Every structure is written in structure tokens, then in C-alpha cells.
Amino acid sequence: MTIREHLGVAAADILIFILARIVFNYTAMSHARNSYKVAFLGDYPPRRCGIATFTRDLRDAVVSLKPEWQCPVLAVTDSGRQYDYPLDVRFEIPEPDVQSYLRAADFLNLSHADVLCVQHEFGIFGGRAGSHIVALLRRSRMPTITTLHTVLDAPNVEQRRAFHQVLDCSDRVVVMSERGAGLLRDIYGVPEEKVAVIPHGIPDVPFIDPNFYKDQFGVAGRPVLLTFGLLSPGKGIEFAIRALPAIIREHPGVVYIILGATHPNLLREQGEMYRLSLERLAKELGVEANVVFVNRYVDKHELCEYIGAADIYVAPYLNEMQITSGALAYCFGSGKAVVSTPFWHAAELLRENRGILVPFRNAEAIAGAVNGLLGEEARRHSLRKQAYLIGRGMIWSQVAHSYANLFLEARHLFQTGGGRAPVAATLAGGHADLPPWQFDHLVRMTDTTGILQHAIFSVPWFEHGYCTDDNARALLLAMMLDDLGEEVPEIIRLRSVYAAFLQDAFASETGRFRNFMSADRRWLEATGSEDSHGRALWALGAVVGRTSFQSLREWAAALFEKALPATVAFSSPRAMAFTILGLHEYLRVLHGDLLANRARVELAERILEMFRRNSGEDWAWLEDTVAYDNCRLPHALILAGRWTGNDAMRDAGLHSLRWLMDHQVGTDGCFRPVGSDGFWRRGHQAAAFDQQPLEAAAAVGACIEAFNATGDPRWRDDATRAFEWFLGSNDLRLPLCDAATGGCCDGLQSNRVNQNQGAESTLSFLLALAEMRMLHNQTVTFGNHAVP
């Protein structure tokens, strides 16, 4: 039997067309991409900080090594600042805005980056302990190499949690010292094979006598000490200044150059208080003539000249736990004699008498070390030469070579299945792990036409055929899995089946979707329900907003445009709500579509008006009966109000949802949805049983949206409570989901579970699980945001 004989000519041709377009576009895209693409993420100049400089220098070094590679930059912008970024920067991430991290992940996925290289430091990303970056890493679909600029040996709870999440999301991590590798192994349990030690890169400068540069700074013939970097109290510069009187007694002409602007964060909080305190200290000690403050941020060329003029680099840092210092690497690798406190990076780099280590906060020891080196030219020259030779392995070209090999290795492992394991998502507040993905029952329920409506126990029931409602739900699930980065071959194959079903369901002559199809593949009606039409639009919107396949997006956008006009005549509030949810998905990427924007506002206003007309002091509902798929109604109001800036609409949705969830409470506080055995009519008791999975899934989605809109943890807890209904936290204390197959039973009756596992129930469970995974893959910011 041919596919056309089995499916019917129309459905078969549509399925073949969609598959052919997907294959064609993917093949064309592969041929068009004739270069490797490595995306770099971190701070970036003109932002002035060490991470920004490192990101630029690493990116430039890789481009120099591999000019055929594409190396776009995603720059993190600190709160309240704006920068005129160079063309290298393709995407800007405002530090506190978690949604921008998610959009950045979408950008990476759609641009088909081969590898993502992240510069990690706790202070540069938004969220608690910089946790916003986790949302991006979990959403991105390429191997990630993360360079760790800080590894804490005693993190607090939030730092440990966020850091572990970053580690879990990284295929390989890079540290710049063996001490860092040891901390990752001993404190965080990172396998040694996941860690690469690559030194901090440095410019490749010649080994020149310091006197060559001194005249241009007006210090010719004088011994020069140098400390550089963004000025902050942690640098310990006051101890170097306190050492100067003793140094000047032996070397009166010495000059101590303190190079660098005050750290921007310190400047915002305290102004120049620290610098002024250092200037006062120099005056009090009578050494102000020997101290030069260069209060500005210098470019790399000028910095190398300042380093070149120095006889000794002084690093009096106060924090032992500093695992990386770019300033130390630059000066050591450039062939400078170094006097430093024994912070971790210095203790490792200067071991075996490669420099002089002095105790923390000890001006006398600093003076002794500096005087010793200035008085022994042969020893100073020996240290300089030794440092310069070691530094040849630290120049950017060598560092770039190490990173490039790491990128290629990570990509190969990722493609062959040897990369990182999927990140385990857990419920908030210490709850048990979420169930693992299983799709055996979903696959069993789907044939080449679509997903069947019903099952007897777990056996597909052909007699009742198919419906648009369930195929729309299945396509929506496929898109959510795509968005989560769950590349399941069976689902990737089946999403085209579900798409083809919706295509055939649409009747061009009426502009409406048909709903029910018989087992022998005959449509049983000329026009389906408004609800099925709304669900189809929801699924199509999700394809437009979430798929990474351009041909599938183009198909969905075209069908969405044809099907949307019919909604103006809808009277079903649920159909309007489903359409609003679909419009939101659609507008994730096509937010400039004014027709779609107007439709969202108009439909939401109609639901809001129903709510205002019908609700009362003891009945916060838009109808006289709380019936089915209930939470989707306030969900749509919250979503539309939030993204259109209509606070009254959002608040009405929150009020209605709060009222409903407060009444959906059963034994020991478990979730008890309104039962379908009578529903809940105004003035009567709510039906307690024939509780449906559809209601639990709707509650999960609505409560997560309420949490995103308000930040109130009550909503996160309510979403968890509703989801745990599937797992057995219900009136009968019986699970409805089958952990082995991913199937879900059809409802909770007064004394038993309905053991049939139909499509609606199974998809409700899987959609709720996807919502929960998205919740825990994101650190959510609250309140109103710009339209997505």
C-alpha cells in the first residue's frame, strides 16, 4: 500500500511536501555554512573591566588563528549603562533582564552556532549569584565551553547552586591555574576530564630593557614600580604605599605608578573615596612626589608601554582566593620581576623562585623584597628572563590554539553523543526530581495520520478516530520539547505528522478547522468547534515562535494567517483564550504584526468584559459554570495584560485565578480540580470527582504565568501542587502517570483511577511536565516587560 492509498492523496501530499521542504532547507543551510561558528559571550569593550578585555582578546586571537571562522559576540551590558559596541557584537544582553538571556539563546539556536564560549564571573550576570545565565545555557543547543574566572572554595548556598548549574550546563570548563582545577575536583566534584587548564593570555611583546620606554613617561633613569588594574580596596595598594618610605631611603629616585581608573561599581557606590584615601596616605608619609596616579583606563598598546617601563610589578592583593589575575599574567609574561602577596594565582605562577612572594598586609616585607631586587640587578634580570621564557606559552596565539582544539573536540563529542548529559531539572524548594521524559505511549498512540483520540487501557482505540484538538496538543508539545532542547528522534519525526493533520483539518472554503476524523480517515463534520480552532491556532503560534526549522515556521505562519480571521466571530471564551495563547507564541518572533497584536487585544478585552459582567463578590468567574480547561481563561488575561501593559486586565486574571485555586483544594491541601461529573454551577457545590488531567495541566500553565508576572512564590507553589496531582498528591493518593511509558490515565473517580490512557490525558501530563521543566530552567524576573 502506498502512502497516498493509506493516508489519502491530500494528507499524503501535504506530509511529503512538509518533509521535503524541511530536508531541502536543512541541506541548503548545511551547504551554505562553509565556516565554523564560535559565539563568545561575556562583557565586551567599550565596557571597561577585565572580563571585557579578556573576551575581546580571546575572540581576536581565535579570529587571527582561524580567519575562516565566524566569531559573533553576545555582550552583557551592566544595569543602567549603554555602550556603542563594535560590529563584532551581534546581540546585547541587559544584565538584569532574564528574558534577554532567553532571547539570546534563541538567537544562538537560530544562527546555528557550533560552539558557545562563555566567560563566567559571578558579578557580571543578573539574578542571584549570577543565575540568569543558567536560563540561556539550558535553552541553547550547542556545546558550551565555560571559562571560570572565579572558583570559590567556600561559596554560600546561592553561589553553590548557581555555580553547579553552570557546571552542569557546560561541556567543558576552563580554568587558568592548577589550583582552580583542584578546587573544581575537590569541592564541586567535577571530573578531571571535563576540566582544561589554559593560562591567561598575554600580548606578544619583545624582551626590552625598561629604560627604552621610561623617557616617554618622564621617569628616565629612575627605578619604576607598577601596579595596574581597576582601582578597588581589594588591590591592597595602601600597603605598597606604606612600603615606600623604606624603599626611598635606599633608592630615592624610585617612582610608583598606580595605573587604572576606579572600578565602575565602586565609583557608583562611593565615588573616588578609595583613590583619595591613597593620595592622603602618600602625603601623610611624605612620598607623594614618588607616587604617580594615572586615573584612566588605557588601551592595550599604551598598557604594554607602561608595563615595558616597569622594573618591578607589585601585586599587594588582599584576597588569597583570587584564582586569576590578568594583570599578573600580563606583567609576568612580559618579562617583569614580580613582588606579590601569595594569592592563589600568584602562588602558583611564581613558584620555584620565579618571583618573590610576601605576606598579606605586610608593608615591611614588600619594602624588603623591592629593595632586594632593585639592589641586585643580576637577580632581577634573571627573574625577568625566566618569566619571559615561561610567558611564551601564555601569548594569545598559543592560548587561541588551545581553545580552538577544545572547541573542535567539544563539537565532535556533542555530535556523536559524548557531550554533557541532559541537565536534571528538580522541583523548587527541595521537592523530588521531576519524572524523566518517556514517549513510548505517545508514539504508540500515533500512526501516519495523527494521534488517535482514545485508548482502552494503554491500547490505541481506533474506533473513535482522530481529532484536531489532540493533534494540536501534540504539535504544541513537540514545539515545547524543541524549545527545551530535547532532541527526541521519534518526536522530531511525528511533529510533521501532527502538522500535516492540522493542514488537512483546515477547510479553506470556510476558513475553519474541522475537528473529528473517523478511523477510515473521513472528516465527520464541515466545521469543528471553536475550541478546536483555538487550540489549532495555539499550536501553530507555537511553531512560529519556537521551531528552529524555517520551512516549518513558514508553513505555520501562512496557515495561522488564514485561520486567524475566523476568531472575530467566536463566542466561546475558551476558544478566545486558546487563540490569545497562540497569538502570544506567534508574537515571540513576529511582534511587529499589527493584525496579530490587535487581535490579541480585542479577544482579551472581550474576555475581560465577560468577567466584569458576570463576576461578583463570591463568584470571580466570567460564566455561571466553572466547566473545563478552566485555568486557561485567567491565564489568557494575565498573559495579555502583562505583555500589553494593561494592569487592570492582568489583575483581573490574577484575581480570578486566585479565587479558583483557593477553591481547588482537597485532602491535606492537595490539588482538587473541579470534576467533570457535574462541573461547578453558581450557587451549588463543585463536583469533586471525575477529575481530569486537562485541569491539572491548565492550572500548571496558568500558575507559572502568574508567577512570572508577579514573582509571588505562592504561584510557583500552586503550580507544583497542581503538577504533583499527576504523581499521586491527590484525593485518592494514587498516581495517574505511567513513569515507564509517559502515558497518563483518563481521570480520578471517587474510588479509582480511570485506567484508560487517552491522547488528551497523556498530552496534558507531558505538556505540564514541559511547563515545569521550563519553570526550573529559568530564573524568572517579574513584572511587565517589553513585548516579546
Coordinates of N, CA, C and O in Angstrom, one line a residue, residues 223-291:
P223 N 64.2 54.1 39.0 CA 63.6 52.8 39.2 C 62.0 52.9 39.2 O 61.5 53.9 39.8
V224 N 61.3 52.1 38.5 CA 59.9 52.2 38.4 C 59.2 50.9 38.9 O 59.5 49.8 38.5
L225 N 58.3 51.1 39.8 CA 57.4 50.1 40.3 C 56.0 50.3 39.7 O 55.6 51.5 39.5
L226 N 55.3 49.3 39.4 CA 54.0 49.4 38.7 C 53.0 48.5 39.4 O 53.2 47.3 39.7
T227 N 51.8 49.1 39.6 CA 50.6 48.3 39.9 C 49.5 48.8 39.0 O 49.3 50.0 38.8
F228 N 48.8 47.9 38.3 CA 47.7 48.4 37.4 C 46.5 47.5 37.5 O 46.5 46.4 38.0
G229 N 45.4 48.1 37.0 CA 44.1 47.4 37.0 C 43.1 48.4 37.6 O 43.4 49.5 38.1
L230 N 41.8 48.0 37.5 CA 40.8 48.9 38.0 C 40.9 49.0 39.5 O 41.1 48.0 40.2
L231 N 40.9 50.2 40.0 CA 41.2 50.5 41.4 C 40.1 50.1 42.3 O 38.9 50.5 42.1
S232 N 40.4 49.3 43.4 CA 39.5 49.0 44.4 C 40.2 48.6 45.6 O 41.4 48.2 45.6
P233 N 39.6 48.6 46.8 CA 40.3 48.3 48.1 C 41.0 46.9 48.1 O 42.0 46.7 48.8
G234 N 40.4 45.9 47.3 CA 41.0 44.6 47.3 C 42.4 44.5 46.8 O 43.1 43.5 47.0
K235 N 42.8 45.6 46.0 CA 44.2 45.6 45.4 C 45.2 45.8 46.5 O 46.4 45.5 46.3
G236 N 44.9 46.3 47.7 CA 45.9 46.4 48.8 C 47.0 47.4 48.5 O 48.1 47.4 49.1
I237 N 46.7 48.4 47.7 CA 47.7 49.4 47.2 C 48.2 50.2 48.4 O 49.4 50.6 48.5
E238 N 47.4 50.4 49.5 CA 47.9 51.1 50.6 C 49.1 50.5 51.3 O 49.9 51.2 51.8
F239 N 49.2 49.2 51.2 CA 50.4 48.5 51.8 C 51.7 48.8 51.0 O 52.8 48.9 51.5
A240 N 51.5 48.9 49.7 CA 52.7 49.2 48.8 C 53.1 50.6 49.1 O 54.3 51.0 49.1
I241 N 52.1 51.6 49.3 CA 52.5 52.9 49.6 C 53.2 53.0 50.9 O 54.1 53.8 51.1
R242 N 52.7 52.3 51.9 CA 53.3 52.3 53.2 C 54.7 51.7 53.1 O 55.6 52.0 54.0
A243 N 55.0 50.9 52.1 CA 56.4 50.4 52.0 C 57.4 51.4 51.4 O 58.6 51.2 51.5
L244 N 56.8 52.5 50.8 CA 57.7 53.4 50.0 C 58.7 54.1 50.9 O 59.9 54.3 50.4
P245 N 58.4 54.6 52.1 CA 59.5 55.3 52.9 C 60.7 54.5 53.0 O 61.8 55.0 52.8
A246 N 60.6 53.1 53.3 CA 61.7 52.3 53.4 C 62.4 52.1 52.1 O 63.7 52.0 52.0
I247 N 61.7 52.0 51.0 CA 62.3 51.8 49.7 C 63.0 53.1 49.3 O 64.1 53.1 48.8
I248 N 62.4 54.3 49.5 CA 63.0 55.5 49.1 C 64.3 55.8 49.9 O 65.3 56.4 49.3
R249 N 64.4 55.3 51.1 CA 65.7 55.5 51.9 C 66.8 54.9 51.1 O 68.0 55.4 51.2
E250 N 66.6 53.8 50.5 CA 67.7 53.1 49.7 C 67.8 53.5 48.3 O 68.8 53.4 47.6
H251 N 66.6 53.9 47.7 CA 66.5 54.2 46.3 C 65.7 55.4 46.2 O 64.5 55.4 45.8
P252 N 66.3 56.6 46.4 CA 65.5 57.8 46.5 C 64.7 58.2 45.2 O 63.7 58.9 45.2
G253 N 65.2 57.8 44.1 CA 64.6 58.1 42.8 C 63.4 57.3 42.4 O 62.8 57.5 41.3
V254 N 63.0 56.3 43.2 CA 62.0 55.3 42.8 C 60.7 56.0 42.6 O 60.3 57.0 43.2
V255 N 60.0 55.5 41.6 CA 58.6 56.0 41.2 C 57.7 54.8 41.2 O 57.9 53.8 40.6
Y256 N 56.5 55.0 41.9 CA 55.5 54.0 42.0 C 54.3 54.5 41.2 O 53.6 55.5 41.5
I257 N 54.1 53.8 40.0 CA 53.0 54.2 39.1 C 51.8 53.3 39.4 O 51.9 52.1 39.4
I258 N 50.7 54.0 39.8 CA 49.4 53.3 40.1 C 48.5 53.6 38.9 O 48.0 54.7 38.7
L259 N 48.4 52.6 38.0 CA 47.7 52.8 36.7 C 46.3 52.2 36.7 O 46.2 51.0 37.0
G260 N 45.3 53.0 36.4 CA 44.0 52.5 36.2 C 42.9 53.3 36.8 O 43.1 54.0 37.8
A261 N 41.7 53.3 36.2 CA 40.6 54.1 36.7 C 40.0 53.3 37.9 O 40.2 52.1 38.1
T262 N 39.2 54.0 38.7 CA 38.5 53.4 39.8 C 37.4 52.4 39.2 O 36.8 52.7 38.2
H263 N 37.3 51.3 39.8 CA 36.3 50.3 39.4 C 34.9 50.9 39.2 O 34.5 51.6 40.1
P264 N 34.2 50.7 38.1 CA 32.9 51.4 37.9 C 31.9 51.2 39.0 O 31.2 52.1 39.4
N265 N 31.8 50.0 39.5 CA 30.9 49.7 40.6 C 31.2 50.5 41.8 O 30.3 51.0 42.5
L266 N 32.5 50.5 42.2 CA 33.0 51.3 43.3 C 32.7 52.8 43.1 O 32.3 53.5 44.0
L267 N 32.9 53.2 41.9 CA 32.7 54.6 41.6 C 31.3 55.0 41.8 O 31.0 56.1 42.3
R268 N 30.3 54.1 41.4 CA 28.9 54.4 41.5 C 28.5 54.5 43.0 O 27.7 55.3 43.4
E269 N 29.1 53.6 43.8 CA 28.7 53.5 45.2 C 29.4 54.5 46.1 O 28.8 55.0 47.0
Q270 N 30.7 54.7 45.9 CA 31.5 55.5 46.8 C 32.2 56.7 46.1 O 32.9 57.4 46.8
G271 N 32.1 56.8 44.8 CA 32.9 57.9 44.2 C 34.4 57.5 44.3 O 34.8 56.4 44.2
E272 N 35.2 58.5 44.4 CA 36.7 58.4 44.4 C 37.2 58.3 45.9 O 38.4 58.6 46.1
M273 N 36.4 57.8 46.8 CA 36.9 57.8 48.2 C 38.2 57.0 48.4 O 39.1 57.4 49.1
Y274 N 38.2 55.8 47.7 CA 39.4 55.0 47.9 C 40.7 55.6 47.3 O 41.7 55.7 48.0
R275 N 40.6 56.2 46.1 CA 41.7 56.8 45.5 C 42.2 58.0 46.3 O 43.4 58.2 46.6
L276 N 41.2 58.8 46.8 CA 41.6 60.0 47.6 C 42.2 59.5 48.9 O 43.2 60.2 49.4
S277 N 41.8 58.4 49.5 CA 42.4 57.9 50.7 C 43.9 57.5 50.5 O 44.8 57.7 51.3
L278 N 44.2 57.0 49.3 CA 45.5 56.6 48.9 C 46.4 57.9 48.7 O 47.6 57.9 49.1
E279 N 45.8 58.9 48.1 CA 46.5 60.1 47.9 C 46.9 60.8 49.3 O 48.0 61.3 49.5
R280 N 45.9 60.8 50.2 CA 46.1 61.3 51.5 C 47.2 60.5 52.2 O 48.1 61.1 52.9
L281 N 47.2 59.2 52.1 CA 48.2 58.4 52.7 C 49.6 58.7 52.2 O 50.6 58.8 53.0
A282 N 49.7 58.9 50.9 CA 51.0 59.3 50.3 C 51.5 60.6 50.9 O 52.7 60.7 51.2
K283 N 50.6 61.6 51.0 CA 51.0 62.9 51.6 C 51.4 62.7 53.1 O 52.4 63.3 53.5
E284 N 50.7 61.9 53.8 CA 51.0 61.8 55.2 C 52.4 61.1 55.4 O 53.1 61.5 56.4
L285 N 52.7 60.2 54.5 CA 54.0 59.5 54.6 C 55.1 60.3 53.9 O 56.3 59.9 54.0
G286 N 54.8 61.4 53.3 CA 55.8 62.3 52.6 C 56.3 61.7 51.4 O 57.5 62.0 51.0
V287 N 55.6 60.8 50.7 CA 56.1 60.1 49.5 C 55.3 60.5 48.3 O 55.4 59.9 47.2
E288 N 54.5 61.6 48.4 CA 53.6 62.0 47.2 C 54.4 62.3 46.0 O 53.9 62.1 44.9
A289 N 55.6 62.7 46.1 CA 56.4 63.0 44.9 C 56.9 61.8 44.2 O 57.4 61.8 43.1
N290 N 56.8 60.6 44.9 CA 57.3 59.4 44.3 C 56.1 58.5 43.8 O 56.3 57.4 43.4
V291 N 54.9 59.0 44.0 CA 53.7 58.2 43.5 C 53.0 59.0 42.4 O 52.8 60.2 42.5

